[in-house]
Coordinates of C-alpha atoms and ligand atoms in Angstrom, one line a residue:
M1 CA 59.5 79.1 98.0
C2 CA 56.8 79.1 95.3
G3 CA 55.7 75.7 94.1
I4 CA 54.2 74.4 90.8
V5 CA 52.1 71.4 90.0
G6 CA 50.4 70.4 86.7
Y7 CA 48.5 67.4 85.4
V8 CA 47.6 66.2 82.0
G9 CA 45.9 62.8 81.6
S10 CA 42.6 61.1 81.8
E11 CA 41.8 61.4 85.6
D12 CA 40.3 64.5 87.3
A13 CA 43.2 66.9 87.6
A14 CA 42.0 68.5 90.9
E15 CA 42.9 65.5 93.1
F16 CA 46.5 65.6 92.0
L17 CA 46.7 69.3 92.1
I18 CA 45.5 69.7 95.7
D19 CA 47.5 66.7 97.0
G20 CA 50.6 68.0 95.1
L21 CA 50.2 71.5 96.6
R22 CA 50.0 70.0 100.1
R23 CA 53.2 68.2 99.5
L24 CA 54.8 71.4 98.4
E25 CA 53.6 73.3 101.5
Y26 CA 57.0 72.7 103.2
R27 CA 58.7 75.1 100.7
G28 CA 56.9 78.1 102.3
Y29 CA 54.0 80.1 100.8
D30 CA 51.3 82.6 101.7
S31 CA 48.7 82.0 99.0
A32 CA 47.7 79.3 96.5
G33 CA 45.6 78.6 93.5
V34 CA 44.6 76.1 90.8
A35 CA 43.3 76.3 87.2
I36 CA 41.3 73.5 85.7
V37 CA 40.6 73.3 82.0
C38 CA 37.0 72.4 81.4
E39 CA 35.3 72.1 78.0
D40 CA 36.0 75.6 76.5
D41 CA 36.8 77.5 79.7
I42 CA 39.5 77.5 82.4
A43 CA 38.2 77.7 86.0
V44 CA 40.6 79.6 88.2
T45 CA 40.4 79.4 92.0
R46 CA 42.8 81.3 94.3
S47 CA 43.0 81.9 98.0
V48 CA 45.2 83.5 100.6
G49 CA 46.5 81.3 103.4
R50 CA 46.8 77.5 103.6
I51 CA 46.0 74.9 101.0
Q52 CA 43.0 73.9 103.1
S53 CA 41.4 77.3 102.5
L54 CA 41.9 76.8 98.7
A55 CA 40.4 73.2 99.0
D56 CA 37.4 74.7 100.9
R57 CA 36.9 77.4 98.4
L58 CA 37.1 74.9 95.5
G59 CA 34.4 72.7 97.1
T60 CA 33.4 70.1 94.5
P61 CA 36.1 70.8 91.9
P62 CA 35.1 71.3 88.3
P63 CA 35.7 68.2 86.2
G64 CA 38.7 68.5 83.9
T65 CA 41.7 66.3 83.1
L66 CA 44.2 69.2 82.6
G67 CA 45.2 71.6 85.3
L68 CA 47.8 73.7 87.1
G69 CA 48.4 74.7 90.7
H70 CA 50.7 77.0 92.5
T71 CA 51.8 78.0 96.0
R72 CA 53.1 81.6 96.1
W73 CA 55.7 83.2 98.4
A74 CA 55.2 86.9 97.9
T75 CA 58.0 88.8 96.1
H76 CA 56.3 91.4 93.9
G77 CA 53.1 92.6 95.7
P78 CA 51.6 91.4 99.0
A79 CA 49.9 88.1 99.6
T80 CA 46.5 88.8 98.2
E81 CA 44.0 86.8 96.1
E82 CA 44.8 89.1 93.1
N83 CA 48.5 88.4 93.3
A84 CA 48.1 84.6 93.8
H85 CA 48.6 82.4 90.8
P86 CA 47.4 81.2 88.3
H87 CA 47.5 84.3 86.2
I88 CA 45.4 85.0 83.2
G89 CA 46.7 86.5 80.0
G90 CA 44.9 88.4 77.3
D91 CA 41.1 87.8 77.5
G92 CA 41.5 84.5 79.2
E93 CA 43.2 82.5 76.4
V94 CA 46.3 81.9 78.4
V95 CA 46.6 80.7 82.1
L96 CA 49.9 80.1 83.8
V97 CA 51.8 79.6 87.0
H98 CA 55.3 81.0 87.5
N99 CA 58.2 80.4 89.9
G100 CA 61.1 82.8 89.9
V101 CA 61.6 86.5 89.4
I102 CA 61.4 88.6 86.2
E103 CA 63.8 91.4 86.6
N104 CA 62.7 93.4 83.5
Y105 CA 58.9 93.0 84.2
Q106 CA 58.2 96.8 84.6
I107 CA 59.5 97.6 81.1
L108 CA 57.6 94.7 79.6
K109 CA 54.5 95.6 81.5
D110 CA 54.6 99.2 80.3
G111 CA 54.8 98.0 76.7
L112 CA 51.9 95.6 77.2
I113 CA 49.8 98.3 78.8
E114 CA 50.4 100.5 75.8
K115 CA 49.1 97.7 73.6
G116 CA 45.9 97.6 75.7
Y117 CA 46.5 94.7 78.1
H118 CA 44.9 95.1 81.5
F119 CA 46.7 94.1 84.6
K120 CA 44.9 92.8 87.7
S121 CA 47.8 92.0 89.9
A122 CA 51.1 93.7 91.1
T123 CA 53.1 90.6 90.2
D124 CA 55.9 90.2 87.7
S125 CA 54.3 86.8 86.7
E126 CA 51.1 88.3 85.1
V127 CA 53.4 90.0 82.6
I128 CA 54.4 86.6 81.2
A129 CA 50.7 85.6 80.8
H130 CA 50.0 88.7 78.7
L131 CA 53.2 88.3 76.8
V132 CA 52.2 84.8 75.8
A133 CA 48.8 86.1 74.8
E134 CA 50.5 88.8 72.7
G135 CA 52.7 86.1 71.2
L136 CA 49.6 84.1 70.2
S137 CA 48.0 87.1 68.6
N138 CA 51.0 87.5 66.4
T139 CA 51.5 83.9 65.5
P140 CA 49.3 82.3 62.8
A141 CA 48.4 78.6 63.0
I142 CA 50.4 76.2 60.9
E143 CA 48.5 73.5 59.1
D144 CA 49.5 69.9 60.1
Q145 CA 51.4 71.3 63.1
P146 CA 48.7 71.7 65.8
H147 CA 51.1 72.7 68.6
A148 CA 53.4 75.0 66.6
R149 CA 51.5 78.2 67.2
Y150 CA 51.5 77.8 70.9
V151 CA 55.1 76.7 71.2
T152 CA 56.2 79.7 69.0
A153 CA 54.2 82.1 71.2
V154 CA 55.8 80.8 74.4
Q155 CA 59.3 80.8 72.8
W156 CA 58.8 84.4 71.7
A157 CA 57.6 85.4 75.2
I158 CA 60.3 83.8 77.2
A159 CA 63.0 85.0 74.9
Q160 CA 62.1 88.5 76.3
L161 CA 62.4 87.6 79.9
R162 CA 65.3 88.6 82.0
G163 CA 65.4 86.7 85.3
T164 CA 64.4 83.2 86.3
Y165 CA 61.3 81.2 85.5
G166 CA 59.7 77.8 86.0
L167 CA 56.4 78.0 84.0
A168 CA 53.4 75.8 83.4
I169 CA 51.0 77.1 80.8
V170 CA 47.6 76.0 79.5
F171 CA 45.5 77.5 76.8
R172 CA 41.7 78.0 76.6
D173 CA 41.5 77.1 73.0
K174 CA 43.8 74.1 73.2
P175 CA 42.3 71.7 75.7
G176 CA 44.4 68.7 76.7
F177 CA 47.7 70.6 76.1
M178 CA 50.3 72.1 78.3
I179 CA 53.7 73.7 78.0
A180 CA 56.3 73.8 80.7
A181 CA 59.5 75.8 80.6
R182 CA 62.4 76.4 82.8
F183 CA 65.3 78.8 83.3
G184 CA 66.9 79.0 86.7
S185 CA 63.9 77.7 88.6
P186 CA 63.5 73.9 88.7
L187 CA 60.8 71.9 87.0
V188 CA 60.4 68.2 86.7
I189 CA 58.1 66.0 84.6
G190 CA 56.7 62.8 86.0
V191 CA 56.2 60.3 83.2
G192 CA 53.1 58.1 83.9
R193 CA 51.1 55.8 81.7
G194 CA 48.7 58.0 79.7
E195 CA 49.3 60.8 82.2
Y196 CA 52.1 63.4 82.9
F197 CA 52.8 65.4 86.0
V198 CA 54.6 68.7 86.2
A199 CA 56.1 70.0 89.5
S200 CA 58.8 72.2 90.9
D201 CA 60.3 69.3 92.7
A202 CA 59.8 65.6 92.9
S203 CA 57.8 65.4 96.1
P204 CA 54.3 65.8 94.5
I205 CA 55.1 63.1 92.0
A206 CA 56.5 60.6 94.4
G207 CA 54.2 57.6 94.5
R208 CA 52.4 58.6 91.3
T209 CA 55.1 57.4 88.9
D210 CA 58.6 56.1 89.2
R211 CA 60.0 57.9 86.1
I212 CA 61.1 61.5 86.1
V213 CA 62.7 64.0 83.8
Y214 CA 64.6 67.0 85.2
L215 CA 64.2 69.8 82.7
A216 CA 67.4 71.8 82.1
D217 CA 67.6 75.5 81.7
H218 CA 66.3 76.9 78.4
Q219 CA 64.2 73.7 77.9
L220 CA 60.5 73.6 77.1
A221 CA 58.3 70.5 77.5
V222 CA 55.1 70.0 75.4
L223 CA 52.7 67.7 77.0
T224 CA 49.4 65.9 76.1
A225 CA 47.9 62.8 77.6
D226 CA 49.4 60.9 74.6
G227 CA 53.0 61.9 75.1
F228 CA 55.5 64.6 75.6
S229 CA 58.5 66.1 74.0
V230 CA 61.3 68.4 75.1
L231 CA 62.6 71.3 73.0
H232 CA 65.3 73.8 73.4
R233 CA 64.0 77.3 73.7
D234 CA 65.6 78.5 70.5
S235 CA 66.1 75.3 68.6
G236 CA 64.5 71.9 68.0
K237 CA 63.8 68.7 70.0
V238 CA 66.3 67.5 72.5
R239 CA 66.9 63.9 73.7
V240 CA 65.1 63.2 76.9
N241 CA 66.8 61.5 79.8
I242 CA 64.1 59.7 81.8
Q243 CA 65.5 58.8 85.2
P244 CA 64.1 56.5 87.9
L245 CA 62.4 58.3 90.8
E246 CA 63.6 56.8 94.0
A247 CA 61.6 58.5 96.7
D248 CA 58.3 56.9 97.5
S249 CA 55.4 58.9 98.9
G250 CA 55.8 57.2 102.3
E251 CA 59.1 59.0 102.9
V252 CA 57.3 62.3 103.2
S253 CA 54.7 61.2 105.7
M254 CA 55.2 62.2 109.4
N255 CA 55.4 58.6 110.5
G256 CA 53.5 59.3 113.8
Y257 CA 55.6 62.4 114.8
D258 CA 53.8 65.6 115.5
H259 CA 56.0 67.6 113.2
Y260 CA 58.4 66.9 110.3
M261 CA 61.1 68.7 112.2
L262 CA 60.9 66.3 115.1
K263 CA 60.8 63.3 112.7
E264 CA 63.9 64.6 110.9
I265 CA 65.8 65.2 114.2
Y266 CA 65.1 61.5 115.0
E267 CA 66.1 60.4 111.5
Q268 CA 69.7 61.6 112.0
P269 CA 71.3 58.3 113.0
D270 CA 69.9 56.7 109.8
A271 CA 70.7 59.8 107.7
L272 CA 74.4 59.6 108.9
R273 CA 74.5 55.8 108.0
N274 CA 73.2 56.7 104.6
A275 CA 75.8 59.5 104.1
M276 CA 78.6 57.0 104.9
R277 CA 77.2 53.9 103.2
G278 CA 79.8 52.6 100.7
R279 CA 82.1 55.6 101.3
L280 CA 84.5 54.3 104.0
N281 CA 87.4 52.1 102.7
D282 CA 89.2 50.2 105.5
Q283 CA 91.7 48.7 103.1
D284 CA 93.2 52.1 102.3
A285 CA 91.9 53.8 105.4
T286 CA 90.3 56.6 103.4
A287 CA 86.9 57.7 102.1
V288 CA 85.6 56.9 98.6
F289 CA 83.5 59.3 96.5
G290 CA 82.0 58.2 93.2
G291 CA 80.9 61.6 91.8
L292 CA 83.8 64.1 92.2
N293 CA 84.6 63.7 88.5
L294 CA 88.2 64.7 89.1
T295 CA 91.3 62.5 88.8
P296 CA 93.4 61.7 91.9
Q297 CA 96.1 63.8 90.3
Q298 CA 93.7 66.8 90.0
L299 CA 92.6 66.3 93.6
R300 CA 96.1 65.9 94.9
G301 CA 96.9 69.3 93.2
V302 CA 94.3 71.2 95.2
E303 CA 95.9 74.0 97.1
R304 CA 92.9 75.8 98.5
I305 CA 89.3 75.0 99.0
I306 CA 86.4 77.5 99.1
L307 CA 83.2 76.3 100.9
T308 CA 80.2 78.4 100.2
G309 CA 76.5 78.2 101.1
C310 CA 73.7 80.0 103.0
G311 CA 72.1 79.7 106.4
T312 CA 72.6 76.3 108.0
S313 CA 74.7 75.1 105.0
W314 CA 77.1 78.0 105.7
H315 CA 77.4 76.8 109.3
S316 CA 78.3 73.3 108.1
A317 CA 80.8 75.0 105.8
L318 CA 82.4 76.5 108.9
V319 CA 82.6 73.1 110.5
G320 CA 84.1 71.8 107.3
E321 CA 86.8 74.5 107.4
Y322 CA 87.9 73.4 110.8
M323 CA 87.9 69.7 109.8
I324 CA 89.7 70.1 106.5
E325 CA 92.4 72.5 107.8
E326 CA 93.0 70.3 110.8
L327 CA 92.9 66.8 109.2
A328 CA 94.0 67.5 105.6
R329 CA 96.1 70.7 106.2
I330 CA 94.6 72.4 103.1
P331 CA 93.7 76.1 103.6
V332 CA 90.0 76.6 103.5
C333 CA 88.0 79.7 103.1
V334 CA 84.2 79.9 103.9
E335 CA 82.1 82.4 102.0
Y336 CA 78.5 83.4 102.2
A337 CA 77.3 82.5 98.7
S338 CA 75.3 85.8 98.5
E339 CA 78.6 87.7 99.0
L340 CA 80.8 85.4 96.9
R341 CA 78.6 85.9 93.9
Y342 CA 79.3 89.7 93.8
R343 CA 82.6 90.0 95.7
N344 CA 84.9 88.9 93.0
P345 CA 87.7 87.8 95.3
P346 CA 91.0 86.7 93.8
I347 CA 90.9 82.9 93.5
E348 CA 94.2 81.1 92.9
N349 CA 94.6 78.3 90.4
N350 CA 94.1 74.9 91.9
T351 CA 91.3 76.1 94.1
L352 CA 88.3 73.8 94.4
V353 CA 84.9 75.4 95.2
F354 CA 82.2 73.4 97.0
G355 CA 78.7 74.7 97.1
I356 CA 76.9 73.2 100.2
T357 CA 73.2 73.0 100.0
Q358 CA 70.3 70.9 101.2
S359 CA 67.8 71.8 98.5
G360 CA 70.2 72.3 95.6
E361 CA 68.0 75.3 94.6
T362 CA 69.3 78.2 96.7
A363 CA 69.6 81.0 94.2
D364 CA 72.7 82.6 95.8
T365 CA 74.6 79.4 96.0
L366 CA 73.8 78.5 92.4
A367 CA 74.9 81.9 91.3
A368 CA 78.1 81.8 93.3
L369 CA 79.0 78.4 91.8
N370 CA 78.1 79.6 88.3
E371 CA 80.3 82.7 88.7
T372 CA 83.3 80.7 89.9
K373 CA 82.8 78.1 87.2
R374 CA 82.7 80.8 84.6
K375 CA 86.1 81.9 85.8
G376 CA 87.4 78.4 85.1
H377 CA 87.4 76.9 88.6
R378 CA 86.2 73.5 89.4
T379 CA 82.9 73.6 91.2
L380 CA 81.5 70.7 93.2
A381 CA 78.2 70.3 95.2
I382 CA 77.5 68.8 98.6
C383 CA 73.8 68.5 98.1
N384 CA 70.8 66.5 99.3
V385 CA 68.3 66.8 96.5
V386 CA 69.1 64.5 93.5
G387 CA 68.9 66.2 90.1
S388 CA 68.5 69.7 91.7
S389 CA 69.7 72.8 89.8
I390 CA 73.0 72.9 91.8
A391 CA 73.6 69.2 91.3
Q392 CA 73.2 69.7 87.6
A393 CA 75.2 72.9 87.3
S394 CA 78.3 71.7 89.2
D395 CA 81.2 69.6 87.8
G396 CA 80.5 66.8 90.3
G397 CA 79.8 66.4 93.9
V398 CA 78.6 64.3 96.8
Y399 CA 75.0 63.6 97.6
L400 CA 73.9 63.5 101.3
H401 CA 71.3 60.8 100.8
A402 CA 69.5 62.2 103.9
G403 CA 66.1 61.7 102.4
P404 CA 63.6 64.5 102.0
E405 CA 63.9 67.3 104.5
I406 CA 60.5 68.9 104.8
G407 CA 60.7 71.0 108.0
V408 CA 61.9 74.5 107.1
A409 CA 64.4 74.4 109.9
S410 CA 67.3 72.3 108.6
T411 CA 68.3 69.5 110.9
K412 CA 69.4 66.2 109.4
A413 CA 70.9 68.1 106.4
F414 CA 73.3 69.9 108.7
T415 CA 74.6 66.8 110.4
S416 CA 74.8 64.9 107.1
Q417 CA 76.7 67.8 105.6
C418 CA 79.2 67.8 108.5
C419 CA 79.6 64.1 108.1
V420 CA 80.3 64.4 104.4
L421 CA 82.8 67.2 105.1
A422 CA 84.5 64.9 107.7
M423 CA 84.8 62.2 105.0
L424 CA 86.2 64.7 102.6
A425 CA 88.8 65.8 105.2
L426 CA 89.8 62.2 105.6
Y427 CA 90.0 61.7 101.9
F428 CA 92.1 64.8 101.3
G429 CA 94.2 64.1 104.4
R430 CA 95.0 60.6 103.2
M431 CA 96.1 62.0 99.9
R432 CA 98.7 64.0 101.7
H433 CA 100.3 63.6 105.1
M434 CA 97.8 61.6 107.1
S435 CA 99.0 58.2 108.2
F436 CA 97.2 54.9 107.6
E437 CA 96.7 54.6 111.4
T438 CA 95.1 58.0 111.7
G439 CA 92.9 57.3 108.7
G440 CA 91.8 54.0 110.3
R441 CA 91.0 55.7 113.6
I442 CA 88.9 58.4 111.9
I443 CA 86.9 55.7 110.1
E444 CA 86.2 54.0 113.4
D445 CA 85.1 57.4 114.9
L446 CA 82.8 58.0 111.9
R447 CA 81.3 54.5 112.2
R448 CA 80.5 55.0 115.9
L449 CA 78.7 58.3 115.1
P450 CA 75.1 57.0 114.3
A451 CA 75.0 55.1 117.7
T452 CA 76.4 58.2 119.5
I453 CA 73.6 60.3 118.0
E454 CA 71.0 57.7 119.1
Q455 CA 72.4 58.1 122.6
A456 CA 72.4 61.9 122.3
L457 CA 68.7 61.8 121.4
T458 CA 67.9 60.4 124.8
C459 CA 68.4 63.9 126.2
D460 CA 65.0 64.8 124.8
A461 CA 63.0 64.7 128.1
E462 CA 65.7 66.8 129.9
V463 CA 65.7 69.3 127.0
R464 CA 61.9 69.6 127.2
R465 CA 62.2 70.5 130.9
V466 CA 64.8 73.2 130.1
A467 CA 62.6 74.4 127.3
E468 CA 59.7 74.9 129.7
K469 CA 61.9 76.9 132.0
Y470 CA 63.2 79.3 129.4
Q471 CA 60.3 79.4 126.9
S472 CA 59.5 83.1 127.7
A473 CA 63.0 84.4 127.1
T474 CA 63.3 87.2 124.6
N475 CA 67.1 87.0 124.1
V476 CA 69.4 84.0 124.2
L477 CA 73.1 83.8 123.7
Y478 CA 74.8 80.7 122.3
L479 CA 78.5 80.4 123.0
G480 CA 81.1 77.8 122.0
R481 CA 84.7 77.6 120.7
R482 CA 86.5 75.8 117.9
Y483 CA 84.3 73.2 116.4
N484 CA 81.5 74.3 118.7
F485 CA 81.5 77.9 117.5
P486 CA 79.6 77.0 114.3
T487 CA 77.3 74.9 116.5
A488 CA 76.6 78.0 118.5
L489 CA 75.6 79.8 115.4
E490 CA 73.4 76.9 114.2
G491 CA 71.7 76.7 117.6
A492 CA 70.9 80.4 117.6
L493 CA 69.6 80.2 114.0
K494 CA 67.3 77.3 114.9
L495 CA 65.8 79.1 117.9
K496 CA 65.2 82.4 116.0
E497 CA 63.7 80.8 112.9
I498 CA 61.1 78.7 114.6
S499 CA 60.3 80.3 117.9
Y500 CA 60.9 84.0 116.9
I501 CA 63.1 84.5 120.0
H502 CA 66.1 86.8 119.3
A503 CA 69.3 84.7 119.6
E504 CA 72.9 85.3 118.8
G505 CA 75.8 82.8 118.4
Y506 CA 79.4 83.8 119.2
P507 CA 82.8 82.3 119.8
A508 CA 82.7 82.2 123.6
A509 CA 85.8 84.4 124.0
E510 CA 84.3 87.1 121.8
M511 CA 81.6 87.6 124.5
K512 CA 83.8 90.0 126.4
H513 CA 84.1 92.3 123.3
G514 CA 80.4 93.3 123.3
P515 CA 77.7 90.7 123.8
I516 CA 78.3 90.5 127.6
A517 CA 76.5 93.8 127.8
L518 CA 73.3 91.9 127.1
V519 CA 73.7 89.6 130.1
D520 CA 71.1 90.0 132.7
A521 CA 68.8 87.8 134.8
D522 CA 66.4 87.3 131.8
T523 CA 69.0 86.5 129.2
P524 CA 70.1 82.8 129.3
S525 CA 73.5 81.9 127.8
I526 CA 73.9 78.4 126.4
F527 CA 77.5 77.2 126.5
I528 CA 78.4 74.4 124.2
M529 CA 81.3 72.9 126.1
P530 CA 81.9 69.2 125.7
R531 CA 85.4 68.2 126.9
G532 CA 88.2 69.3 124.6
T533 CA 91.1 71.7 123.9
T534 CA 89.3 74.8 125.0
Y535 CA 87.1 73.4 127.8
D536 CA 88.8 75.3 130.6
K537 CA 88.7 78.6 128.7
V538 CA 84.9 78.2 128.0
L539 CA 84.4 77.4 131.7
S540 CA 86.0 80.8 132.6
N541 CA 83.7 82.5 130.1
M542 CA 80.8 80.8 131.8
E543 CA 81.9 82.1 135.2
E544 CA 82.0 85.6 133.8
V545 CA 78.4 85.3 132.8
K546 CA 77.4 83.8 136.1
A547 CA 79.2 86.7 137.9
R548 CA 76.9 89.1 136.1
G549 CA 73.7 87.3 137.1
G550 CA 73.0 85.6 133.8
P551 CA 71.4 82.2 133.8
V552 CA 73.7 79.6 132.1
I553 CA 72.8 76.3 130.5
A554 CA 75.7 73.9 129.7
I555 CA 75.8 71.3 126.9
A556 CA 78.4 69.2 128.4
S557 CA 80.1 65.7 128.2
S558 CA 78.3 63.0 130.1
D559 CA 81.2 62.5 132.5
D560 CA 81.4 66.1 133.5
T561 CA 79.9 66.1 137.0
E562 CA 81.6 69.3 138.1
I563 CA 79.8 71.5 135.7
R564 CA 76.5 71.0 137.7
K565 CA 78.1 73.1 140.4
I566 CA 78.3 76.2 138.1
A567 CA 75.6 75.9 135.5
D568 CA 71.9 76.4 136.3
D569 CA 71.0 73.6 133.9
V570 CA 73.0 70.9 132.2
I571 CA 72.3 68.8 129.2
M572 CA 74.6 65.8 128.9
I573 CA 75.8 64.6 125.5
P574 CA 77.9 61.5 124.8
E575 CA 81.7 61.6 124.1
A576 CA 82.9 62.2 120.6
P577 CA 86.3 63.2 119.1
E578 CA 86.5 67.0 118.8
F579 CA 86.1 67.1 115.0
L580 CA 82.8 65.3 115.3
Q581 CA 81.5 67.2 118.3
P582 CA 79.3 69.6 116.3
I583 CA 77.3 66.7 115.0
V584 CA 76.6 65.5 118.5
S585 CA 76.2 68.9 120.3
V586 CA 73.8 70.3 117.8
I587 CA 71.2 67.6 118.8
P588 CA 70.1 69.1 122.1
L589 CA 70.1 72.6 120.4
Q590 CA 67.7 71.3 117.7
L591 CA 65.5 69.7 120.3
L592 CA 65.5 72.9 122.5
S593 CA 64.4 75.1 119.7
Y594 CA 61.8 72.5 118.7
H595 CA 60.3 72.3 122.2
I596 CA 60.4 76.0 122.8
A597 CA 58.6 76.6 119.5
V598 CA 55.9 74.1 120.3
L599 CA 55.4 75.5 123.8
R600 CA 55.0 79.0 122.3
G601 CA 52.4 77.7 119.9
C602 CA 54.5 78.4 116.8
D603 CA 54.1 76.7 113.4
V604 CA 57.2 74.6 113.7
D605 CA 57.4 73.2 110.2
K606 CA 56.3 76.3 108.4
P607 CA 57.6 79.3 110.3
R608 CA 56.4 82.8 109.3
N609 CA 58.1 84.5 106.4
L610 CA 60.5 81.6 105.7
A611 CA 60.7 79.3 102.7
K612 CA 62.4 75.9 102.5
S613 CA 64.1 76.6 99.2
V614 CA 65.2 80.2 98.8
T615 CA 65.0 80.5 95.0
V616 CA 65.2 84.3 94.8
E617 CA 68.1 86.6 95.7
Ligands
LIG1 O1 68.9 74.4 100.7 P1 70.0 75.1 101.3 O2 70.8 74.3 102.2 O3 70.9 75.8 100.2 O4 69.4 76.3 102.1 C1 70.2 77.3 102.7 C2 69.4 78.1 103.7 O5 68.3 78.7 103.2 C3 68.8 77.2 104.9 O6 69.9 76.5 105.5 C4 68.1 78.0 105.9 O7 69.0 78.8 106.6 C5 67.3 77.0 106.8 N1 66.0 77.6 107.1 C6 68.0 76.8 108.1 O8 67.3 76.0 109.0

């Protein structure tokens, strides 16, 4: 969702700001803006639409070595220039950018209007700008403490906010000085030599410096070109933990692919290798995890597991449920994070809660984990982004190591999450009844997986042909059973989010209980049916659709020659044991939605209305 960049140093700020905003484009946005602090003024430029329109409007940017930038994904008020950030407080003495949502903005706004402040936007963010200006007007300067007045004004302002914020703030009368603050919306500081970068995630900073600080909730950073310090909102300085920044800027380039999504689909064999690296132990025929932060005794005592997440991560949770229940025989329950956070279900002792998330910033997943943690349960994260809010908030967890996922449609994160869940099933299984032989066989299955995915990717040309045939469909059904039911949901989500075609995923047998009414000559049904326990049953479901004149596409095992006699189109996938099939069968579904979206002229990496990190409820 919204993105923040900031620069303080000795170079022209504009170059970093525009480049940084481009690198944040993947998060999803509808308007953007920058503020550059010049001599005794702050030049603010805003524009609706893409970063290129902002760059065009900026033309030759004003010189200035301090500045802020923002991409906005509209929450309060439509996507207009007035509502775009940066916002100006008071008579121009404060300029800021904000990520997050301020829940009590209306009451604060009413109070500020009474005091004579004029609002130019419909946003909750402008309230913070005026509030800081009000704080400044009430705070005298302190001799020998040049920053104190500004810090006090910001502390006073943010203490009144209810909601979430990531903030970067500059002041007209204090050139070369910036304050950044965080609560519930991520903010990082890139530590350079004589220059500092602020951003809502590490991607704008990658390649600029290799040292990063992840601000924690309630922290405030005070930055000048000469140094920076971090304070707690209500108290004094805190110790700063400067960490190495691993990602280099090359990792976020498209490497010759037309879209990030396609690049990320093709990165899956390597992403899986990275997810498994160092985590398979032949000697004990089990998996090894360094970051669970629980003793073997505590893990052995787990009697129930809750897997929670949103969107694609919720789909991988469903795959995990099947894996863990089958291989480890531990009861699993899968919860939408948005429901779990308010549902207040009874949770027994010895329940372990995993939040599954690519970004580590999804507001609902974070809130669901915080709520279960508050009740005293252990919370772990399965997460891709190192140092993200969920990684920080949980008691421990497992990183995916999939590398940055830029395309809004999640691909390699899904398969990496399923792979981590398979390793967790192995780990918990080996703690209980699973034999050494079975553990060893599962390790072999997992090791073969990257090569199997490489083979699965060779279906690309065939998938493109199928995409051409069905690109004009307005409704598509995705049907599968057991492990391939979550794959059906994931295939349908991929299609709708990037090609805007209505699609539904169902357990194949559920079709007769309603969805079959949709079947007609214009509604293709995609059956995910590699060989396995329910193959014959799914075949019967396919016959039922055929009998009603619906076109059928089969995602089938490569040795299944008979299926061609029934299905209108067949996409072959390589053999895999049933518990790993979702990781293989999702490949043609990802490619199908990709090709259909391209053929329909859709913006594949930045689909309308969507954001990569959903940081609001
Ligand atoms: O970053 P997260 O995994 O927590 O994100 C959850 C969903 O917002 C995400 O999976 C979304 O559904 C994707 N656009 C799916 O492609």
